[in-house]
Structures are given as structure tokens and as C-alpha cells.
Amino acid sequence: MKINFQNKIILSLLLIAFQFSFAQKKEQIGTETVNVVKPYTPKISDANKVKEVPELDEEGNAKKESIKYSIFSFPVASTFTPSKGKAEGVEKEKQAHLFKNYATFGVGNYGTFIGELFVNHDLNNTDYVGGMFRHHSSEGGIKNVALENRFYDTSLDLMYGSNQKDVSWNLDLGYQNQIYNWYGLPSEFGNTLSAQDQVMLINGIDPQQTYRTISLGGNVAFNESVLNKTILKYSHFSDASGSSENRFYAKPTVEFDVMESAVKTDLTVDYVGGSFDKNYLNTNVEAIKYGFTNFGISPSFVMQEEDWTLNIGAAVFYSMDNQHNNNSFYVYPKFNASYKVVGDLMIFYAGAEGNLKQNSYQDFVNENPFLSPTLSITPTDQQYDVFAGLKGKLTNNVSYNVKASYVNERNRALFRSNDYNENAGNEDYAFGNSFQVVYDDMKTLSFYGELKADFSEDVTFGINGTFSSFTNDFQQEAWNMPAIKINSNLDFNITEKWFAGTNVFYVGKRKDFQMNTAFSANAAPVTLKSYFDVNANVGFKYSDRLTAFARANNITNNAYQKWLNYPVQGFQVILGVNYKFDF
């Protein structure tokens, strides 16, 4: 192949251009050896214009024609029919029907009978009426007890209420009749008498005591008002020994906001007045009368900041002794604080509170029905109760509460057995078979612990205990106050139809004091033994309305003494049914 002169020129120019472009891509121009065989000196006359006519693709460069499109449409009948969608849902459990009324009936050994009836009826959308009847009785039959020991407790309560848009209120009217017997003669009673005289003396004792209560009360609650709610209650309490007592209690509550903090103020009016026909020794000519009117005001407000909650307040009382014109003024702290240490798992709380407690004959009888109708009634000045504790959850189903407290009280009421002799002319309660109320200035240090567990929807468990230490200023001991109290319960559903539960409580040793005044030289405090009481129940749900149950009390058959000389019934079994219904 021959290369002409012109081609050499073109080739040389291409080579120079290639070398130049390659050199531009590098940061430095390198050295290279070029051997020139023959130098070339171009001239203008050597360059000739190339005459070429490029060929054009006529098909690709032809003039484009505009094309117009049109659509020929016609209706077509659709045969598609969409099906209705069905939402997926969770199968709901059937809600148990809540009946408004129920009746309970049960019988057991010792001639035990229990009955309850509760009825409630809506008059219209806002008003309702209701009633509650309760009865619990036993024919006694306690072993080694010489006197009658049966008891009856019957009550009837009627109510009327209304729930309006701005206010809700209700009225309650109640009557209660209780019969008890002073059957707790001392174990050595009549030892100094002949067998015949002892029998005659015991047969001459009529130990029955009857208590009657008439009550009238009401509550009023306002939805949007400075006066938040008001509690009113009046009761008349009397017994078969001629004792009588009236009690009136009113407690309106006022709430309003001050600088984004709710201020709550409780106002209290508490009156009690009554009389006893005679004193214990039956030496007084006039009846023993008592009466106190306590006026109180207790403002408080709540402060919250992050994990802290503070409830700061105070209580001021003015107490009027209506019989002796001995009026007193009291000021108490009302402080509570809580701090979330670890959310709801651990909450620390502490506080200091005080209160003026109005004591009454009715309240004492509800705690101990074997009192002599010859009491001294006076309020208890609880100067302060300082406490601190921890509460929270160990798991989602297990909660706990531990607390330590120190209480200082003046005129703390204590039950102590009455002294006695074996004079046939004594009152029926004056043979060592009744209790009196004594007062003392006491300091109580106590520790409380509680554990609750919901293992499942079918099993629940709880246990709590209180351990106390008492310091007395005047009395030898804290009479009838146990140092240890423990209570435990377990409830579980065996199947959908069967359920059961148990309850166990333990009460530690207590001290009491009683002497025969004819032999008082060796008188000393008496120690009452500690005791366990184990109770159990089982039930069968025949239907939503009808349930049968069986209860067993004092399963250990321990004739322990809750009060000195007062043994309780042994093993008890009660069989019964409960029926729920609507009108």
C-alpha cells in the first residue's frame, strides 16, 4: 500500500494531536525520543480542499407528516359484580348480666341462721329507691358456759336517691336490733360457795342485753360548685338498761382553685350526748351524763411536680364539754408526701397526721358488745401519727406495702374486765362478766406489711400483718391490745362453676386485769393466749342467678377467748344459697 504525500501530512497532524491531548491529561509532560527520518516543511500550495458531497439518508430525513388519531367508542355491558366486604373481628366474651337485687339464706350448727335481702328499683332516669335487710343469729351452745350465750343481730335500711345533672343526693333511714348475753363468768366463779348456793346464784343471773339503733342520714354531692359534698348523719342508740345516746355528725367539704392548686377544706360538726342510769357499783343517785361538741376545720392543698406529690394542711378543733364546761382547743398536722423512686414499682411515702376522735357508746359496743352500761365517755386526742413507708409492685401482678408509724395519743380508750364479787344483789353484769372502758396516754410504735398477688384471673392471694409495741403512762398494760396481728386470704376459681376460698388470721397474746374484790391481795394481770382461726368456703354457680355455698369457720375447733372469760363457738358449718334477680 502506498502512502502519498498528502496522506503523510494528515497522518502526521493526527499523531501530533494525539500526543498533545495525551499530554494534557497528565500533570507533567514526560520525555520521549522521536526519530525523524525526513524533515517535512509544508507549503501552502500543498494543501488542497477535499471535495466530497456527503450522502444523506432520505428515509431518515424526509419531511414528517402529521397524523391525526380518533377513537371510535361504544358502550359495553359489564358483567362484574363486586362482593360485599366482611370485616374481621375478635370474638367477644359474653358479658355477665349484673342483677340489681339478691337474696341470701343459710343455716348451720349452733342453731345459726343468716339471711340477707337487697332490693333496688329505678323510679325514672334519675331517682331510685332501695332497701337492705340483714339477719344473723345463733342459739349459742358454747361448751362449758353456764349462762345463756345466744345472740341476734337484725337490721333494716331504706334509701331514696337522685342523680341529677348538677347534683346527686340520697337519704338513708335505718333500724338495728341486737341481743347479746353477758355469759363470760370467771372460771373460778362460785368456788367459795357451796354447790347449791353456786347453782342458785348462777340461775338468778339474767345476762341478756339488748341494743337498739335508729339512724337517719344523707349525702349531697355537687358537680360544679364550691361546696363539693356534704355528709349528714343522726343516730339514736339505747339499751335495755336505760342507757341512751344521741349522735349528730355533719361534714361539708369546700373546694376551690388558687394559683392552679386545688384547695380543699373539710368542716366538721360532731356532737355526742347521752346518759347511763347508774354507775358500776350502783352507788350514784343521779344518772351519769356526758356530752361533747367538736367543731373542726381542716384546709389542705396538693402540690405536684414531676415525681413528687405533696398534700399540705392542718386541722383545728374546738371541743366543748357540755356537762363540765371544760372547753379545749386542738391543732393537728395534716401532711402527706409521696415520691416515685422507680415509677410505679417503688413509691416512697411519709406523713404526719393528727385528729380529735369522738368516742361514743355505740362505737364501743360495735367493737365489744359485752360492756357494762356504766361507762365514762370522753374524746381521744390523737396528737400525731408520724409514718413512712414504701409501696409499689414487684411484678405486674404482685403489689406490696410496708410502713412504720409512731402514734402519740392522750385519753386512748382501752377495754378492761370489771372487778366483781359474788353478792347475789349485784346487777346482772357485775359478776366479772362485763367490761369497762379505761383511758390512758399511750405511745404506739408499729410496723405494717402487706402483699397482694393476682396470679391469674382465677387465683388471688393476700397477706398482711401488724407488729406493735405499746408504752403506757398510767395503766399497767395496753389492755386487750395484741402485739401481733396477721391475716391471710386465698380465693380461686376451680372451674367456671366451682369456686373456693380460705381465710386465716392470727392474734397474739393480750393482757387483761380482773379481781374478785373479796380476794384482792394476789390480783395480777392475766395473759390471754394467742390463737389461730381458719375459715374456708366453697361455692357452686348453678346458673347466673342461683349459687349454692358452704362455709366452715373455726376449722381447728379451738375454743379460744377473744375477750377474757368469753370462749367462742367451735367448728361451725353453714350451708346456704344466693339468688339474684331483677324486677
XYZ file of C-alpha atoms in Angstrom:
583
model
C 0.000 0.000 0.000
C 1.399 3.346 -0.996
C 1.073 6.406 1.059
C 1.085 9.638 -0.852
C 2.356 12.910 0.359
C -0.984 14.269 1.393
C -1.759 11.228 3.443
C 1.558 11.626 5.219
C 0.619 15.159 6.157
C -2.760 14.056 7.555
C -1.154 11.194 9.436
C 1.457 13.488 10.949
C -1.186 16.009 12.078
C -3.243 13.249 13.705
C -0.163 11.980 15.513
C 0.675 15.452 16.851
C -2.941 15.993 18.021
C -2.993 12.637 19.770
C 0.248 13.381 21.584
C -0.999 16.805 22.636
C -4.280 15.509 24.030
C -2.486 12.719 25.894
C -0.075 15.211 27.413
C -2.973 17.375 28.723
C -4.309 14.532 30.852
C -1.055 14.195 32.795
C 0.119 16.549 35.431
C 3.693 16.589 33.969
C 4.874 16.143 30.405
C 7.218 13.215 30.114
C 10.285 12.953 27.809
C 10.155 10.860 24.663
C 12.644 10.249 21.775
C 11.286 10.839 18.246
C 13.358 9.792 15.244
C 12.607 11.930 12.192
C 13.522 10.137 9.000
C 12.895 13.071 6.801
C 12.076 16.561 7.836
C 8.971 17.935 6.349
C 8.425 21.578 5.507
C 4.873 22.117 4.369
C 3.800 24.790 1.916
C 0.531 26.427 1.350
C 0.349 25.192 -2.191
C 0.497 21.616 -0.976
C -2.883 21.844 0.867
C -5.847 21.047 -1.389
C -9.553 21.245 -0.369
C -11.203 17.888 -0.330
C -14.293 17.927 -2.460
C -16.751 15.456 -1.049
C -20.517 15.578 -1.002
C -21.921 13.730 1.984
C -24.688 11.280 1.287
C -27.959 11.889 3.182
C -30.364 9.195 4.367
C -33.502 10.296 2.591
C -35.695 7.980 4.599
C -34.476 9.396 7.905
C -34.523 13.000 6.799
C -37.789 13.009 4.915
C -40.390 15.538 5.886
C -42.610 14.239 8.660
C -46.294 14.140 8.101
C -48.740 14.981 10.874
C -51.069 12.133 11.732
C -54.429 12.620 13.451
C -55.915 9.897 15.620
C -59.557 9.369 16.500
C -61.191 6.836 18.879
C -64.332 5.032 17.986
C -66.039 4.240 21.322
C -69.218 2.281 22.026
C -70.785 1.127 25.324
C -70.065 -2.376 26.572
C -72.211 -4.003 29.262
C -70.134 -5.010 32.343
C -70.746 -8.414 33.882
C -68.518 -7.777 37.042
C -70.362 -7.631 40.350
C -68.226 -6.768 43.431
C -68.993 -8.827 46.576
C -69.656 -7.096 49.885
C -66.649 -6.938 52.179
C -66.753 -8.574 55.630
C -64.659 -7.040 58.405
C -62.609 -9.400 60.517
C -63.491 -9.135 64.196
C -62.473 -10.520 67.579
C -64.927 -12.849 69.193
C -66.252 -11.088 72.284
C -66.831 -12.849 75.558
C -70.378 -12.885 76.761
C -70.866 -10.171 79.363
C -72.246 -11.423 82.639
C -75.564 -9.844 83.467
C -75.492 -7.621 86.535
C -78.588 -8.138 88.633
C -79.822 -5.304 90.830
C -81.254 -7.446 93.621
C -80.261 -10.526 95.592
C -81.363 -12.742 98.466
C -79.172 -14.955 100.662
C -80.273 -17.693 103.032
C -78.141 -20.012 105.177
C -78.369 -22.350 108.182
C -75.751 -24.102 110.273
C -74.935 -25.843 113.516
C -75.289 -23.999 116.850
C -78.731 -23.002 115.526
C -77.104 -20.450 113.208
C -79.284 -18.622 110.717
C -78.265 -15.918 108.251
C -80.447 -14.004 105.843
C -79.951 -11.022 103.540
C -82.234 -9.282 101.082
C -81.254 -6.323 98.927
C -83.681 -4.655 96.509
C -83.177 -1.637 94.301
C -85.607 -0.068 91.838
C -85.278 2.854 89.430
C -88.290 5.135 89.591
C -87.199 7.041 86.470
C -83.980 8.105 84.754
C -82.725 9.949 87.841
C -84.477 8.694 91.004
C -84.227 5.323 92.723
C -85.303 3.569 95.915
C -83.773 0.611 97.712
C -83.737 -1.443 100.854
C -81.439 -3.815 102.737
C -82.428 -6.420 105.329
C -79.806 -8.388 107.319
C -80.133 -11.033 109.992
C -77.551 -13.170 111.796
C -78.409 -15.217 114.839
C -77.255 -18.240 116.796
C -78.768 -20.226 119.628
C -75.427 -20.435 121.395
C -74.382 -23.829 122.683
C -70.815 -22.956 123.652
C -69.261 -25.685 125.755
C -68.588 -25.206 129.472
C -70.588 -21.972 129.644
C -73.174 -21.765 132.426
C -75.150 -18.725 131.208
C -77.235 -18.169 128.108
C -74.980 -17.300 125.140
C -77.269 -16.879 122.136
C -77.199 -13.699 120.044
C -79.345 -11.919 117.438
C -78.439 -9.122 115.067
C -81.152 -7.754 112.764
C -81.100 -4.545 110.718
C -83.251 -2.834 108.110
C -82.098 0.084 105.930
C -84.173 2.082 103.446
C -82.795 4.552 100.925
C -84.000 7.100 98.400
C -81.685 8.873 95.987
C -81.482 11.031 92.897
C -78.722 11.627 90.346
C -79.310 14.954 88.622
C -77.070 16.759 86.157
C -75.697 19.227 88.700
C -76.348 17.474 91.996
C -76.651 13.958 93.412
C -78.167 13.149 96.786
C -79.544 10.275 98.850
C -81.336 9.734 102.147
C -80.961 6.696 104.426
C -83.233 5.505 107.214
C -82.135 2.564 109.339
C -83.092 0.450 112.330
C -80.986 -2.200 114.103
C -81.814 -4.546 116.969
C -79.062 -6.566 118.691
C -79.345 -9.080 121.519
C -76.262 -10.317 123.368
C -75.659 -12.063 126.673
C -73.058 -11.425 129.369
C -72.166 -15.101 129.513
C -68.456 -14.741 130.420
C -68.335 -15.668 134.108
C -64.816 -16.071 135.572
C -63.545 -19.646 135.587
C -63.262 -19.644 139.405
C -66.663 -18.066 139.933
C -68.511 -19.538 142.940
C -65.607 -21.585 144.246
C -66.164 -20.165 147.731
C -69.841 -21.156 147.711
C -71.500 -24.453 148.233
C -72.642 -26.273 145.109
C -76.284 -25.457 145.886
C -75.602 -21.752 146.514
C -73.486 -21.584 143.386
C -76.302 -23.030 141.262
C -78.842 -20.681 142.818
C -76.595 -17.668 142.216
C -75.980 -18.553 138.584
C -79.653 -19.299 137.943
C -80.550 -15.863 139.313
C -78.475 -14.035 136.706
C -80.300 -12.720 133.644
C -77.420 -11.965 131.259
C -79.390 -10.603 128.302
C -78.631 -7.147 126.948
C -80.444 -5.501 124.048
C -79.205 -2.648 121.857
C -81.388 -0.592 119.537
C -80.274 1.938 116.924
C -82.329 4.367 114.855
C -80.393 6.303 112.228
C -81.118 8.942 109.626
C -78.508 10.244 107.219
C -77.803 11.627 103.810
C -75.201 12.722 101.288
C -75.239 15.599 98.831
C -72.655 15.975 96.046
C -72.443 18.918 93.622
C -70.779 18.547 90.214
C -69.748 22.169 89.684
C -69.823 24.116 92.905
C -67.518 25.447 95.587
C -69.458 23.254 98.013
C -68.285 19.849 96.784
C -70.200 17.484 99.050
C -71.904 17.265 102.437
C -72.360 14.295 104.767
C -75.088 14.356 107.425
C -75.934 11.648 109.961
C -78.047 11.380 113.094
C -78.386 8.264 115.280
C -80.175 7.383 118.486
C -78.676 4.469 120.439
C -80.219 2.830 123.514
C -80.104 -0.384 125.506
C -82.288 -2.453 127.816
C -80.574 -0.984 130.911
C -81.975 2.514 130.389
C -78.914 3.960 128.632
C -79.473 6.435 125.820
C -77.223 8.309 123.400
C -77.711 10.815 120.575
C -75.101 11.481 117.907
C -75.124 14.124 115.168
C -72.404 14.415 112.552
C -72.067 16.907 109.695
C -69.139 17.268 107.324
C -69.379 19.709 104.397
C -66.399 19.880 102.020
C -65.428 23.050 100.130
C -63.056 23.022 97.135
C -61.709 25.852 95.007
C -58.583 26.628 92.954
C -55.874 29.085 93.981
C -52.985 29.652 91.534
C -53.620 26.351 89.717
C -53.708 24.414 93.009
C -56.851 22.824 94.422
C -57.596 23.911 97.990
C -59.839 21.539 99.923
C -61.412 22.407 103.257
C -63.354 19.982 105.462
C -65.703 21.479 108.041
C -66.819 19.206 110.888
C -69.533 19.380 113.496
C -69.615 16.290 115.734
C -71.953 16.086 118.714
C -72.480 13.181 121.106
C -74.528 13.194 124.280
C -76.035 10.513 126.463
C -76.575 9.075 129.898
C -76.332 5.872 131.949
C -78.829 5.145 134.696
C -76.227 4.081 137.276
C -72.547 3.529 137.855
C -70.963 0.090 138.141
C -71.120 -0.006 141.955
C -74.734 1.233 141.838
C -73.983 3.987 144.320
C -74.986 7.085 142.374
C -78.291 8.831 142.849
C -78.398 10.639 139.525
C -77.728 9.278 136.066
C -74.237 9.600 134.583
C -74.446 12.158 131.807
C -71.921 13.110 129.146
C -71.883 15.390 126.125
C -69.245 16.809 123.752
C -69.496 19.056 120.705
C -66.465 19.238 118.442
C -66.087 21.919 115.779
C -63.307 21.358 113.271
C -61.826 22.903 110.149
C -59.179 21.174 108.044
C -57.814 23.050 104.986
C -55.309 21.384 102.656
C -53.881 21.753 99.167
C -51.982 19.478 96.805
C -48.719 20.293 95.059
C -47.381 18.114 92.231
C -44.052 18.393 90.455
C -42.660 15.581 88.319
C -42.433 12.560 90.659
C -43.326 14.464 93.866
C -46.818 14.836 95.343
C -47.335 16.921 98.483
C -50.560 17.276 100.448
C -50.097 20.052 102.969
C -52.700 21.006 105.522
C -53.701 21.305 109.155
C -56.698 20.584 111.361
C -58.067 22.851 114.073
C -60.686 21.638 116.585
C -62.592 23.328 119.341
C -64.137 20.832 121.763
C -66.917 21.784 124.193
C -67.590 19.603 127.247
C -71.297 20.275 127.617
C -71.545 18.769 131.122
C -68.495 20.280 132.823
C -67.885 23.490 130.858
C -64.334 22.340 130.185
C -63.582 23.511 126.642
C -60.348 22.733 124.787
C -58.554 23.881 121.636
C -56.526 21.468 119.460
C -54.232 21.892 116.440
C -53.095 18.894 114.383
C -50.782 18.388 111.391
C -52.157 17.072 108.091
C -49.143 16.388 105.895
C -48.600 13.681 103.293
C -45.845 13.306 100.704
C -45.053 10.667 98.093
C -42.169 10.244 95.668
C -41.930 7.813 92.761
C -38.478 6.301 93.252
C -38.851 3.838 90.366
C -42.122 4.718 88.658
C -44.972 2.579 89.974
C -42.539 -0.139 91.062
C -41.406 1.743 94.164
C -43.113 4.741 95.758
C -41.851 6.287 98.968
C -44.439 7.991 101.153
C -44.380 9.732 104.513
C -46.593 11.955 106.586
C -47.721 13.312 109.922
C -51.378 13.460 110.893
C -53.457 14.114 113.960
C -57.123 14.034 114.848
C -59.672 14.510 117.608
C -61.628 11.246 117.740
C -65.143 11.439 119.099
C -65.827 8.333 121.198
C -69.365 7.078 121.729
C -71.222 4.281 123.467
C -72.439 2.955 120.114
C -68.906 2.730 118.683
C -67.642 0.937 121.792
C -70.483 -1.622 121.610
C -69.772 -2.303 117.930
C -66.234 -3.260 118.960
C -67.106 -5.094 122.185
C -70.790 -5.904 122.849
C -70.115 -7.179 126.395
C -69.693 -3.786 128.047
C -71.391 -2.788 131.252
C -73.812 0.162 130.785
C -71.784 2.268 133.211
C -69.091 3.808 131.014
C -67.133 7.032 131.049
C -67.173 8.684 127.626
C -64.569 11.253 126.513
C -62.841 12.085 123.196
C -59.381 10.743 122.272
C -56.712 13.308 121.439
C -54.522 11.700 118.763
C -51.763 14.297 118.845
C -49.784 12.924 115.928
C -49.261 9.856 113.808
C -45.875 10.011 112.076
C -45.384 7.357 109.406
C -43.191 6.426 106.449
C -43.208 3.525 104.040
C -42.681 2.032 100.614
C -45.304 0.664 98.270
C -45.362 -0.463 94.683
C -45.211 -3.559 92.514
C -42.790 -6.459 92.446
C -44.344 -7.578 89.155
C -47.446 -6.581 87.211
C -49.473 -8.980 89.365
C -47.799 -8.603 92.759
C -48.022 -5.437 94.885
C -46.565 -4.643 98.284
C -46.769 -2.068 101.064
C -44.508 -1.700 104.099
C -44.988 1.022 106.688
C -43.623 2.139 110.044
C -45.554 4.520 112.296
C -45.317 6.178 115.682
C -48.555 7.352 117.313
C -48.935 9.554 120.378
C -52.403 9.617 121.944
C -53.989 11.121 125.011
C -57.102 9.515 126.510
C -56.757 6.369 124.405
C -59.733 4.108 125.152
C -58.949 0.556 126.340
C -61.267 -2.317 127.281
C -60.613 -3.915 130.668
C -62.605 -6.511 132.589
C -64.663 -5.301 135.523
C -63.795 -6.394 139.052
C -66.526 -8.336 140.836
C -67.767 -10.121 143.922
C -70.316 -12.892 144.411
C -73.056 -10.865 146.054
C -76.477 -12.026 144.879
C -77.673 -8.410 144.874
C -75.300 -7.354 142.092
C -76.518 -6.260 138.721
C -76.528 -8.988 136.073
C -73.344 -7.601 134.510
C -71.455 -7.220 137.813
C -70.206 -10.796 138.301
C -66.982 -10.405 136.333
C -68.866 -10.946 133.087
C -68.594 -7.444 131.603
C -66.004 -4.870 130.567
C -65.335 -1.251 131.328
C -63.541 1.481 129.349
C -60.385 2.989 130.821
C -58.268 5.753 129.342
C -54.521 6.135 129.129
C -51.887 8.276 127.458
C -50.186 5.875 125.071
C -47.401 5.782 122.532
C -47.547 3.068 119.888
C -44.714 2.005 117.599
C -45.932 -0.314 114.856
C -44.750 -1.953 111.646
C -47.153 -2.984 108.934
C -46.565 -5.162 105.889
C -48.888 -6.210 103.092
C -48.515 -8.370 99.982
C -51.179 -8.903 97.319
C -50.888 -11.177 94.298
C -53.222 -11.809 91.372
C -51.608 -14.939 89.975
C -54.279 -15.098 87.293
C -57.893 -14.183 86.751
C -58.768 -17.266 88.786
C -56.343 -17.080 91.723
C -55.791 -14.182 94.163
C -53.773 -14.144 97.360
C -53.176 -11.603 100.112
C -51.416 -11.412 103.440
C -50.841 -8.577 105.891
C -49.507 -8.228 109.399
C -49.089 -5.596 112.115
C -46.433 -5.729 114.831
C -46.843 -3.209 117.644
C -45.158 -2.059 120.818
C -47.081 -0.034 123.427
C -45.912 2.407 126.085
C -48.415 3.371 128.788
C -48.280 6.268 131.208
C -50.882 5.162 133.790
C -52.184 1.655 133.132
C -50.010 -1.371 133.790
C -50.545 -2.708 130.267
C -52.223 -1.867 126.992
C -55.272 -3.918 127.952
C -56.573 -6.287 125.261
C -54.226 -4.846 122.633
C -52.368 -7.630 120.762
C -48.752 -7.053 119.760
C -49.133 -9.207 116.637
C -51.992 -9.470 114.142
C -51.703 -11.433 110.885
C -54.383 -12.030 108.283
C -54.193 -14.049 105.068
C -56.702 -14.960 102.357
C -56.706 -17.081 99.206
C -59.526 -17.093 96.628
C -59.613 -19.156 93.448
C -61.958 -20.397 90.741
C -61.743 -24.160 90.371
C -63.854 -24.283 87.198
C -66.381 -21.994 85.576
C -68.961 -23.352 88.033
C -66.932 -24.030 91.198
C -65.046 -21.543 93.379
C -63.446 -21.649 96.823
C -61.529 -19.542 99.306
C -59.778 -19.618 102.649
C -59.078 -17.071 105.357
C -56.607 -17.462 108.201
C -55.917 -14.924 110.919
C -53.653 -14.942 113.922
C -53.960 -12.763 117.015
C -51.107 -12.632 119.513
C -51.194 -12.556 123.281
C -53.106 -9.849 125.139
C -53.196 -8.692 128.733
C -56.254 -8.088 130.899
C -56.867 -7.471 134.581
C -59.668 -8.680 136.829
C -60.019 -9.439 140.514
C -62.555 -10.667 142.982
C -62.746 -7.768 145.426
C -63.115 -10.226 148.293
C -59.684 -11.684 147.447
C -57.716 -8.777 146.010
C -54.347 -9.394 147.635
C -52.920 -11.549 144.844
C -54.510 -9.705 141.924
C -52.297 -9.574 138.836
C -52.676 -9.095 135.063
C -53.964 -12.097 133.131
C -52.460 -13.187 129.809
C -54.862 -14.338 127.116
C -53.374 -16.952 124.815
C -52.746 -16.234 121.175
C -54.967 -18.022 118.659
C -55.395 -19.053 115.027
C -58.738 -19.013 113.296
C -59.032 -20.898 109.992
C -62.097 -20.389 107.794
C -62.961 -21.787 104.359
C -65.760 -21.581 101.824
C -66.773 -23.327 98.615
C -69.493 -22.438 96.135
C -71.235 -23.767 93.032
C -72.783 -21.493 90.389
C -75.799 -23.432 89.230
C -76.773 -20.548 86.929
C -76.272 -16.815 86.562
C -78.974 -16.368 89.175
C -78.557 -19.229 91.634
C -75.419 -20.060 93.659
C -75.054 -22.598 96.458
C -72.325 -22.234 99.090
C -70.866 -23.853 102.188
C -68.810 -22.109 104.860
C -66.672 -23.611 107.587
C -65.498 -21.381 110.458
C -63.003 -22.130 113.219
C -61.927 -25.317 111.443
C -59.323 -26.036 114.129
C -62.205 -26.224 116.640
C -60.253 -24.035 119.038
C -62.432 -22.567 121.797
C -60.149 -19.555 122.120
C -61.062 -16.468 124.137
C -61.367 -13.285 122.142
C -62.155 -11.494 125.402
C -61.360 -12.691 128.919
C -63.838 -15.406 130.047
C -65.579 -15.322 126.647
C -64.818 -18.508 124.681
C -66.128 -18.625 121.125
C -68.084 -21.308 119.319
C -66.097 -24.270 117.997
C -66.205 -25.741 114.497
C -69.090 -24.192 112.562
C -70.657 -25.162 109.230
C -73.163 -23.065 107.289
C -74.978 -24.200 104.127
C -76.848 -21.677 102.022
C -77.921 -20.307 98.672
C -77.774 -16.924 96.977
C -80.329 -15.867 94.364
C -80.004 -12.779 92.144
C -82.920 -11.258 90.318
C -84.441 -8.190 88.637
C -87.959 -6.829 88.872
